[in-house]
CSV table of C-alpha atoms in Angstrom, one decimal:
chain,number,residue,atom,x,y,z
A,1,MET,CA,77.2,155.5,0.9
A,2,LYS,CA,77.4,153.5,-2.4
A,3,GLY,CA,81.0,154.6,-2.9
A,4,LYS,CA,81.9,153.4,0.6
A,5,ILE,CA,80.3,150.0,-0.1
A,6,LYS,CA,82.2,149.8,-3.4
A,7,HIS,CA,85.5,150.5,-1.7
A,8,MET,CA,84.8,148.0,1.1
A,9,THR,CA,83.9,145.4,-1.6
A,10,ILE,CA,87.1,146.0,-3.5
A,11,ALA,CA,89.1,145.8,-0.2
A,12,LEU,CA,87.4,142.6,0.7
A,13,GLY,CA,88.1,141.2,-2.7
A,14,ILE,CA,91.8,142.1,-2.5
A,15,CYS,CA,92.0,140.5,1.0
A,16,LEU,CA,90.4,137.3,-0.3
A,17,LEU,CA,92.8,137.2,-3.3
A,18,LEU,CA,95.8,137.7,-1.1
A,19,ALA,CA,94.5,134.9,1.3
A,20,MET,CA,94.1,132.6,-1.7
A,21,ILE,CA,97.6,133.3,-2.9
A,22,VAL,CA,99.1,132.7,0.5
A,23,LEU,CA,97.1,129.5,0.9
A,24,GLY,CA,98.1,128.4,-2.6
A,25,LEU,CA,101.8,129.0,-1.9
A,26,LYS,CA,101.6,127.1,1.4
A,27,ASN,CA,99.9,124.1,-0.4
A,28,ARG,CA,101.6,124.4,-3.8
A,29,ASN,CA,103.2,121.0,-3.4
A,30,THR,CA,99.9,119.3,-2.6
A,31,ILE,CA,98.1,121.2,-5.4
A,32,TYR,CA,100.8,120.3,-8.0
A,33,THR,CA,100.8,116.6,-6.9
A,34,TRP,CA,97.0,116.6,-7.3
A,35,PHE,CA,97.3,118.0,-10.9
A,36,LEU,CA,99.9,115.3,-11.8
A,37,GLY,CA,97.4,112.6,-11.0
A,38,ASP,CA,98.6,109.1,-10.2
A,39,VAL,CA,102.1,109.9,-9.1
A,40,GLN,CA,103.0,106.3,-8.3
A,41,THR,CA,102.2,105.2,-11.8
A,42,LEU,CA,104.2,108.0,-13.3
A,43,TYR,CA,107.1,107.1,-11.1
A,44,MET,CA,106.9,103.4,-12.2
A,45,GLN,CA,106.7,104.5,-15.9
A,46,ALA,CA,109.8,106.8,-15.5
A,47,ASP,CA,111.8,104.0,-13.8
A,48,SER,CA,110.8,101.6,-16.6
A,49,LEU,CA,111.9,104.0,-19.3
A,50,TYR,CA,115.2,104.5,-17.4
A,51,ARG,CA,115.9,100.8,-17.2
A,52,GLN,CA,115.2,100.5,-20.9
A,53,LYS,CA,117.8,103.3,-21.4
A,54,ARG,CA,115.1,105.5,-23.0
A,55,TYR,CA,116.6,108.4,-21.2
A,56,GLU,CA,115.0,111.3,-23.1
A,57,ASP,CA,111.5,109.9,-22.4
A,58,ALA,CA,112.5,109.2,-18.8
A,59,VAL,CA,113.7,112.8,-18.4
A,60,THR,CA,110.2,114.0,-19.4
A,61,LEU,CA,108.5,112.1,-16.6
A,62,TYR,CA,111.2,112.6,-14.0
A,63,SER,CA,111.2,116.3,-14.7
A,64,LYS,CA,107.5,116.4,-13.7
A,65,LEU,CA,108.0,114.3,-10.6
A,66,ALA,CA,111.2,116.2,-9.5
A,67,LYS,CA,109.1,119.4,-9.0
A,68,ILE,CA,107.4,117.7,-6.0
A,69,ASP,CA,109.4,119.1,-3.0
A,70,THR,CA,109.8,115.7,-1.4
A,71,ALA,CA,110.7,113.7,-4.5
A,72,LYS,CA,114.3,113.3,-3.5
A,73,ARG,CA,114.9,110.1,-5.4
A,74,CYS,CA,113.5,111.5,-8.7
A,75,GLN,CA,115.6,114.6,-8.2
A,76,PHE,CA,118.7,112.5,-7.8
A,77,ILE,CA,118.0,110.3,-10.8
A,78,LEU,CA,117.2,113.2,-13.0
A,79,GLY,CA,120.3,115.0,-11.7
A,80,ASP,CA,122.4,111.9,-12.4
A,81,ILE,CA,121.1,111.7,-16.0
A,82,TYR,CA,122.3,115.3,-16.6
A,83,TYR,CA,125.6,114.7,-14.6
A,84,GLN,CA,126.5,111.6,-16.8
A,85,GLY,CA,125.1,113.1,-20.0
A,86,LYS,CA,122.9,110.1,-20.7
A,87,THR,CA,120.8,112.1,-23.1
A,88,GLY,CA,123.9,113.0,-25.1
A,89,VAL,CA,125.0,116.2,-23.3
A,90,ARG,CA,126.3,116.8,-19.8
A,91,ASN,CA,124.7,119.6,-17.9
A,92,TYR,CA,126.4,120.1,-14.5
A,93,LYS,CA,124.4,123.2,-13.7
A,94,LYS,CA,121.1,121.3,-13.9
A,95,ALA,CA,122.7,118.3,-12.2
A,96,MET,CA,123.9,120.4,-9.2
A,97,LYS,CA,120.6,122.2,-8.8
A,98,LEU,CA,118.7,118.8,-8.6
A,99,PHE,CA,121.4,117.3,-6.3
A,100,LEU,CA,121.0,120.2,-4.0
A,101,GLU,CA,117.2,119.8,-3.8
A,102,SER,CA,117.6,116.1,-3.2
A,103,ALA,CA,120.4,116.5,-0.7
A,104,ASP,CA,118.4,118.9,1.3
A,105,ASN,CA,115.7,116.2,1.5
A,106,GLY,CA,118.3,113.8,2.9
A,107,ASN,CA,119.3,111.8,-0.1
A,108,ALA,CA,122.7,110.3,0.5
A,109,ASP,CA,123.5,109.6,-3.2
A,110,SER,CA,123.0,113.3,-4.0
A,111,GLN,CA,125.0,114.4,-0.9
A,112,ASN,CA,127.8,112.1,-2.1
A,113,ASN,CA,127.8,113.5,-5.6
A,114,LEU,CA,127.8,117.1,-4.4
A,115,GLY,CA,130.7,116.2,-2.2
A,116,TYR,CA,132.7,115.0,-5.2
A,117,MET,CA,131.7,117.9,-7.4
A,118,TYR,CA,132.9,120.4,-4.8
A,119,ALA,CA,136.0,118.4,-4.0
A,120,TYR,CA,137.2,118.2,-7.6
A,121,GLY,CA,135.6,121.3,-9.1
A,122,ILE,CA,133.2,119.5,-11.4
A,123,GLY,CA,130.7,122.0,-12.7
A,124,THR,CA,131.6,124.4,-9.9
A,125,ASP,CA,134.6,125.9,-8.1
A,126,ILE,CA,136.5,123.7,-5.7
A,127,ASP,CA,135.1,124.2,-2.2
A,128,TYR,CA,136.5,121.8,0.3
A,129,SER,CA,134.3,123.1,3.1
A,130,LYS,CA,131.1,122.2,1.1
A,131,ALA,CA,132.7,119.0,0.0
A,132,LYS,CA,133.3,118.0,3.6
A,133,LYS,CA,129.8,119.0,4.6
A,134,TYR,CA,128.0,116.9,2.0
A,135,LEU,CA,130.4,113.9,2.2
A,136,SER,CA,130.0,113.9,6.0
A,137,LEU,CA,126.2,113.9,5.7
A,138,ALA,CA,126.2,111.0,3.3
A,139,ALA,CA,128.9,109.1,5.3
A,140,LEU,CA,126.8,109.4,8.4
A,141,GLN,CA,124.1,107.5,6.5
A,142,GLY,CA,126.5,104.7,5.8
A,143,HIS,CA,127.2,105.7,2.2
A,144,SER,CA,130.4,103.8,1.4
A,145,GLN,CA,131.5,106.0,-1.5
A,146,ALA,CA,131.1,109.1,0.6
A,147,GLN,CA,133.2,107.5,3.4
A,148,VAL,CA,135.9,106.9,0.7
A,149,GLY,CA,135.6,110.5,-0.4
A,150,LEU,CA,135.7,111.9,3.1
A,151,GLY,CA,138.7,109.6,3.9
A,152,SER,CA,140.5,111.1,0.9
A,153,LEU,CA,140.0,114.6,2.2
A,154,TYR,CA,141.7,113.6,5.4
A,155,ARG,CA,144.4,111.7,3.6
A,156,HIS,CA,145.4,114.7,1.5
A,157,GLY,CA,144.5,117.4,4.0
A,158,TRP,CA,142.0,119.0,1.7
A,159,GLY,CA,139.9,121.5,3.7
A,160,VAL,CA,140.7,119.5,6.9
A,161,THR,CA,143.7,118.8,9.1
A,162,LYS,CA,145.5,116.0,7.4
A,163,SER,CA,145.0,112.7,9.3
A,164,TYR,CA,146.0,109.3,8.0
A,165,SER,CA,144.4,107.6,10.9
A,166,GLU,CA,141.0,109.2,10.2
A,167,ALA,CA,141.4,108.3,6.6
A,168,PHE,CA,142.3,104.7,7.5
A,169,GLN,CA,139.2,104.3,9.7
A,170,LEU,CA,136.9,105.7,7.1
A,171,TYR,CA,138.3,103.4,4.4
A,172,LYS,CA,137.8,100.4,6.8
A,173,LYS,CA,134.2,101.4,7.3
A,174,ALA,CA,133.7,101.6,3.5
A,175,ALA,CA,135.5,98.3,2.9
A,176,ALA,CA,133.2,96.6,5.4
A,177,HIS,CA,130.4,97.6,2.9
A,178,ASP,CA,132.3,95.9,0.1
A,179,ASN,CA,133.5,99.1,-1.5
A,180,THR,CA,136.3,98.2,-3.8
A,181,ASP,CA,137.9,101.7,-3.9
A,182,ALA,CA,138.1,101.5,-0.1
A,183,MET,CA,139.8,98.1,-0.3
A,184,ASN,CA,142.3,99.4,-2.8
A,185,ASN,CA,143.0,102.5,-0.6
A,186,LEU,CA,143.6,100.2,2.4
A,187,GLY,CA,146.2,98.4,0.4
A,188,TYR,CA,147.8,101.7,-0.3
A,189,MET,CA,147.8,102.7,3.3
A,190,TYR,CA,149.3,99.4,4.4
A,191,THR,CA,152.0,99.7,1.7
A,192,PHE,CA,153.3,103.0,3.0
A,193,GLY,CA,152.2,102.7,6.7
A,194,TYR,CA,149.8,105.6,6.5
A,195,GLY,CA,147.5,105.5,9.6
A,196,THR,CA,148.7,102.0,10.4
A,197,SER,CA,151.8,99.9,10.5
A,198,THR,CA,153.5,99.0,7.2
A,199,SER,CA,152.5,95.5,6.1
A,200,ALA,CA,153.1,94.0,2.7
A,201,GLY,CA,150.9,91.0,3.6
A,202,ASP,CA,147.9,93.2,4.5
A,203,ALA,CA,148.5,95.4,1.5
A,204,ILE,CA,148.4,92.4,-0.9
A,205,TYR,CA,145.3,91.0,0.9
A,206,TRP,CA,143.3,94.2,0.2
A,207,PHE,CA,144.7,94.7,-3.3
A,208,GLU,CA,143.7,91.1,-4.1
A,209,LYS,CA,140.2,91.5,-2.6
A,210,SER,CA,139.6,94.7,-4.6
A,211,ALA,CA,141.1,93.3,-7.8
A,212,SER,CA,138.9,90.2,-7.5
A,213,ARG,CA,136.0,92.6,-7.9
A,214,ASP,CA,137.6,94.1,-11.1
A,215,ASN,CA,138.9,97.3,-9.6
A,216,VAL,CA,141.4,98.4,-12.2
A,217,PHE,CA,143.5,100.5,-9.7
A,218,ALA,CA,143.9,97.5,-7.4
A,219,LEU,CA,144.8,95.3,-10.4
A,220,PHE,CA,147.5,97.8,-11.3
A,221,ASN,CA,148.8,98.0,-7.7
A,222,LEU,CA,148.8,94.2,-7.4
A,223,ALA,CA,150.8,94.0,-10.7
A,224,VAL,CA,153.4,96.4,-9.3
A,225,PHE,CA,153.7,94.3,-6.2
A,226,HIS,CA,154.4,91.2,-8.3
A,227,ILE,CA,156.9,93.1,-10.5
A,228,GLU,CA,158.8,94.3,-7.4
A,229,GLY,CA,158.8,90.8,-6.0
A,230,HIS,CA,156.8,91.5,-2.8
């Protein structure tokens, strides 16, 4: 009898332990956040350190915050620090991991960065299918740089059917959000009549608008127009 009770007690203990593990896994995000303490204060401190360009100290705090499943902005900023090498060394592997977490939470900046990394093989193999996926997600949220990137996929026919008209429309959307790369690209499209009729006047208009905001590519294109006497 005693042996039977002992076995039942052990079995019950195992069941309780398994239940606690399952419950812990389901609520790990809440538990972790609770252990962090005042998340909002940590977030403000991390942002303050970032603005002061104390990137290594900022990384310490952002790393803690980025472990929260829903901390998409922290995941993006930390990923961007690694992407740009602001602590002295670029780490595309860490950047991509954080961008993926953030992108899955709907962060348009991370989706855009992933699109460019896949399109140009930055820290990964070129994968136009994934580039289109993430650029499209960001573009749908009105991210102007993603609209430029997606437009360039269509302009070159990278992973999509080449379409100058689709590229032209995407550049127009981005230019409406004051994106200088889009303005320069519109100048290029009007120069050669890609997706629109050829128009030196419209080309100069967009090159000048982009150049006035210090876009170096537009400055160069505008200089070429003047040299050629357009």
